[in-house]
Coordinates of C-alpha atoms in Angstrom, one line a residue:
X1 CA 38.6 -23.9 27.6
X2 CA 35.7 -24.0 30.1
X3 CA 32.1 -24.3 28.9
X4 CA 29.9 -21.2 29.1
X5 CA 27.9 -20.5 32.3
X6 CA 24.4 -22.1 32.3
X7 CA 22.6 -18.7 31.7
X8 CA 24.8 -18.0 28.7
X9 CA 24.2 -21.5 27.3
X10 CA 20.5 -20.9 27.6
X11 CA 20.7 -17.6 25.8
X12 CA 22.9 -19.0 23.1
X13 CA 20.4 -21.9 22.5
X14 CA 17.5 -19.4 22.5
X15 CA 19.3 -17.3 19.9
X16 CA 19.9 -20.3 17.7
X17 CA 16.3 -21.4 18.1
X18 CA 15.0 -18.0 17.1
X19 CA 17.3 -17.9 14.1
X20 CA 16.1 -21.3 13.0
X21 CA 12.4 -20.4 13.5
X22 CA 12.4 -17.4 11.2
X23 CA 11.7 -18.2 7.6
X24 CA 13.1 -16.4 4.6
X25 CA 11.3 -15.1 1.5
X26 CA 13.4 -15.3 -1.7
X27 CA 12.9 -13.8 -5.1
X28 CA 14.8 -15.3 -8.0
X29 CA 15.7 -13.7 -11.3
X30 CA 17.9 -14.9 -14.2
X31 CA 21.0 -13.1 -12.8
X32 CA 20.6 -14.1 -9.1
X33 CA 18.3 -13.9 -6.2
X34 CA 17.5 -11.7 -3.2
X35 CA 15.8 -12.5 0.1
X36 CA 14.6 -11.1 3.4
X37 CA 13.4 -12.4 6.7
X38 CA 11.8 -11.0 9.8
X39 CA 15.1 -9.4 10.9
X40 CA 15.9 -7.6 7.6
X41 CA 15.5 -3.9 7.3
X42 CA 16.4 -3.7 3.6
X43 CA 15.7 -5.9 0.6
X44 CA 18.1 -5.4 -2.3
X45 CA 17.0 -7.0 -5.6
X46 CA 19.1 -4.8 -7.9
X47 CA 20.3 -5.9 -11.3
X48 CA 18.9 -9.4 -11.2
X49 CA 17.1 -9.3 -14.5
X50 CA 13.7 -9.5 -12.8
X51 CA 10.7 -9.1 -15.0
X52 CA 7.1 -8.6 -13.9
X53 CA 6.5 -12.3 -14.4
X54 CA 9.4 -13.1 -12.0
X55 CA 7.0 -12.7 -9.1
X56 CA 4.9 -15.8 -8.4
X57 CA 1.2 -14.9 -7.8
X58 CA 1.5 -16.4 -4.3
X59 CA 4.5 -14.4 -3.2
X60 CA 4.0 -13.0 0.2
X61 CA 6.4 -10.6 1.8
X62 CA 4.8 -10.7 5.2
X63 CA 8.0 -12.4 6.5
X64 CA 9.7 -9.2 5.6
X65 CA 7.5 -7.0 7.8
X66 CA 10.4 -5.0 9.2
X67 CA 11.8 -4.0 5.8
X68 CA 12.1 -0.3 5.4
X69 CA 13.9 -0.1 2.1
X70 CA 13.2 -2.1 -1.1
X71 CA 15.5 -1.9 -4.1
X72 CA 14.2 -3.3 -7.4
X73 CA 16.5 -1.0 -9.4
X74 CA 18.0 -1.9 -12.8
X75 CA 15.8 -4.8 -13.7
X76 CA 13.3 -5.3 -16.5
X77 CA 10.1 -4.6 -14.5
X78 CA 7.1 -3.1 -16.4
X79 CA 4.9 -3.3 -13.4
X80 CA 5.1 -4.4 -9.8
X81 CA 2.1 -6.4 -8.4
X82 CA 0.8 -4.1 -5.7
X83 CA 0.1 -7.2 -3.5
X84 CA 3.8 -7.7 -3.2
X85 CA 4.2 -4.5 -1.2
X86 CA 1.1 -4.9 1.0
X87 CA 2.9 -6.9 3.7
X88 CA 5.7 -4.2 4.0
X89 CA 3.9 -2.1 6.5
X90 CA 7.2 -0.3 7.6
X91 CA 8.4 0.6 4.1
X92 CA 9.9 4.1 3.9
X93 CA 11.8 3.9 0.6
X94 CA 11.0 2.2 -2.7
X95 CA 13.5 2.3 -5.5
X96 CA 12.2 1.2 -8.9
X97 CA 14.7 3.2 -11.0
X98 CA 16.2 1.8 -14.2
X99 CA 13.3 -0.5 -15.2
X100 CA 10.7 -0.5 -18.0
X101 CA 7.7 1.1 -16.4
X102 CA 5.6 3.0 -18.9
X103 CA 2.7 4.2 -16.6
X104 CA 1.7 4.8 -13.0
X105 CA -1.9 4.4 -12.0
X106 CA -3.8 4.3 -8.7
X107 CA -3.5 0.5 -8.8
X108 CA 0.3 0.7 -9.1
X109 CA 0.9 1.4 -5.4
X110 CA -0.9 0.0 -2.4
X111 CA -1.5 2.0 0.8
X112 CA 2.0 2.6 2.2
X113 CA 1.5 5.0 5.1
X114 CA 5.2 5.3 5.9
X115 CA 6.6 5.6 2.4
X116 CA 8.6 8.9 2.3
X117 CA 10.8 8.2 -0.8
X118 CA 9.8 6.9 -4.2
X119 CA 12.3 6.6 -7.0
X120 CA 11.0 5.9 -10.5
X121 CA 13.8 7.6 -12.6
X122 CA 15.2 6.1 -15.7
X123 CA 12.1 4.2 -16.8
X124 CA 9.9 4.7 -19.9
X125 CA 6.9 6.4 -18.3
X126 CA 4.7 8.3 -20.6
X127 CA 1.6 8.4 -18.4
X128 CA 0.8 9.1 -14.7
X129 CA -2.9 9.1 -13.7
X130 CA -4.1 12.0 -11.6
X131 CA -4.8 9.6 -8.7
X132 CA -1.5 7.7 -8.9
X133 CA -0.2 8.9 -5.5
X134 CA -3.4 8.7 -3.6
X135 CA -2.1 5.7 -1.5
X136 CA 1.2 7.3 -0.6
X137 CA 0.3 10.6 0.9
X138 CA 3.4 10.9 3.1
X139 CA 6.0 11.1 0.3
X140 CA 8.7 13.7 1.0
X141 CA 10.9 12.8 -2.1
X142 CA 9.7 11.7 -5.5
X143 CA 12.0 11.1 -8.4
X144 CA 10.4 10.9 -11.9
X145 CA 13.4 12.1 -13.8
X146 CA 14.7 10.6 -17.0
X147 CA 11.4 9.3 -18.3
X148 CA 9.3 10.2 -21.3
X149 CA 6.8 12.4 -19.5
X150 CA 5.5 15.4 -21.3
X151 CA 3.4 17.0 -18.6
X152 CA 1.9 15.5 -15.4
X153 CA -1.9 15.7 -15.2
X154 CA -3.3 18.6 -13.2
X155 CA -3.7 17.8 -9.5
X156 CA -1.4 14.7 -9.6
X157 CA 0.7 16.0 -6.7
X158 CA -2.2 17.6 -4.7
X159 CA -2.4 14.8 -2.1
X160 CA 1.4 15.0 -1.5
X161 CA 1.1 17.7 1.1
X162 CA 4.5 17.2 2.7
X163 CA 6.5 16.6 -0.6
X164 CA 9.8 18.5 -0.3
X165 CA 11.7 17.2 -3.3
X166 CA 10.4 16.5 -6.8
X167 CA 12.7 15.5 -9.6
X168 CA 11.3 15.9 -13.2
X169 CA 14.4 16.6 -15.2
X170 CA 15.2 14.9 -18.5
X171 CA 11.7 14.3 -19.6

């Protein structure tokens, strides 16, 4: 077998060097771990037994800047430090279903200008502040089904001007 042409060798070496230069961010829970890097477009951390204390205070997801979808479904989260999501500037979908959230306030979600889908179904939410969605004004789909909500506060959805789908069943 002949060696690859010089240009191809250079491209292969460059591809390997770029792959080695990117770092990976890993989140570890009792049932496994998930990770992302600069090349990832989704981060799946589903069913890992993560709790709110699973996230080290210094966790920085800026290495995951291209991630568009984050799945923290079916864990034991009662809250998600907003600082974790701040580096995810391209985030369009956030899936927090099947956790232990009891409330949603204006501090729960950082400014996520591209977030269009938020799933918080199958939690234990009893309270949503009237300003909870102030930082996610571009939501098109919001799922709050299967919680313990009695009635959302007046005006809670007022900032969601392009909301197309709202799920509130089984509350």
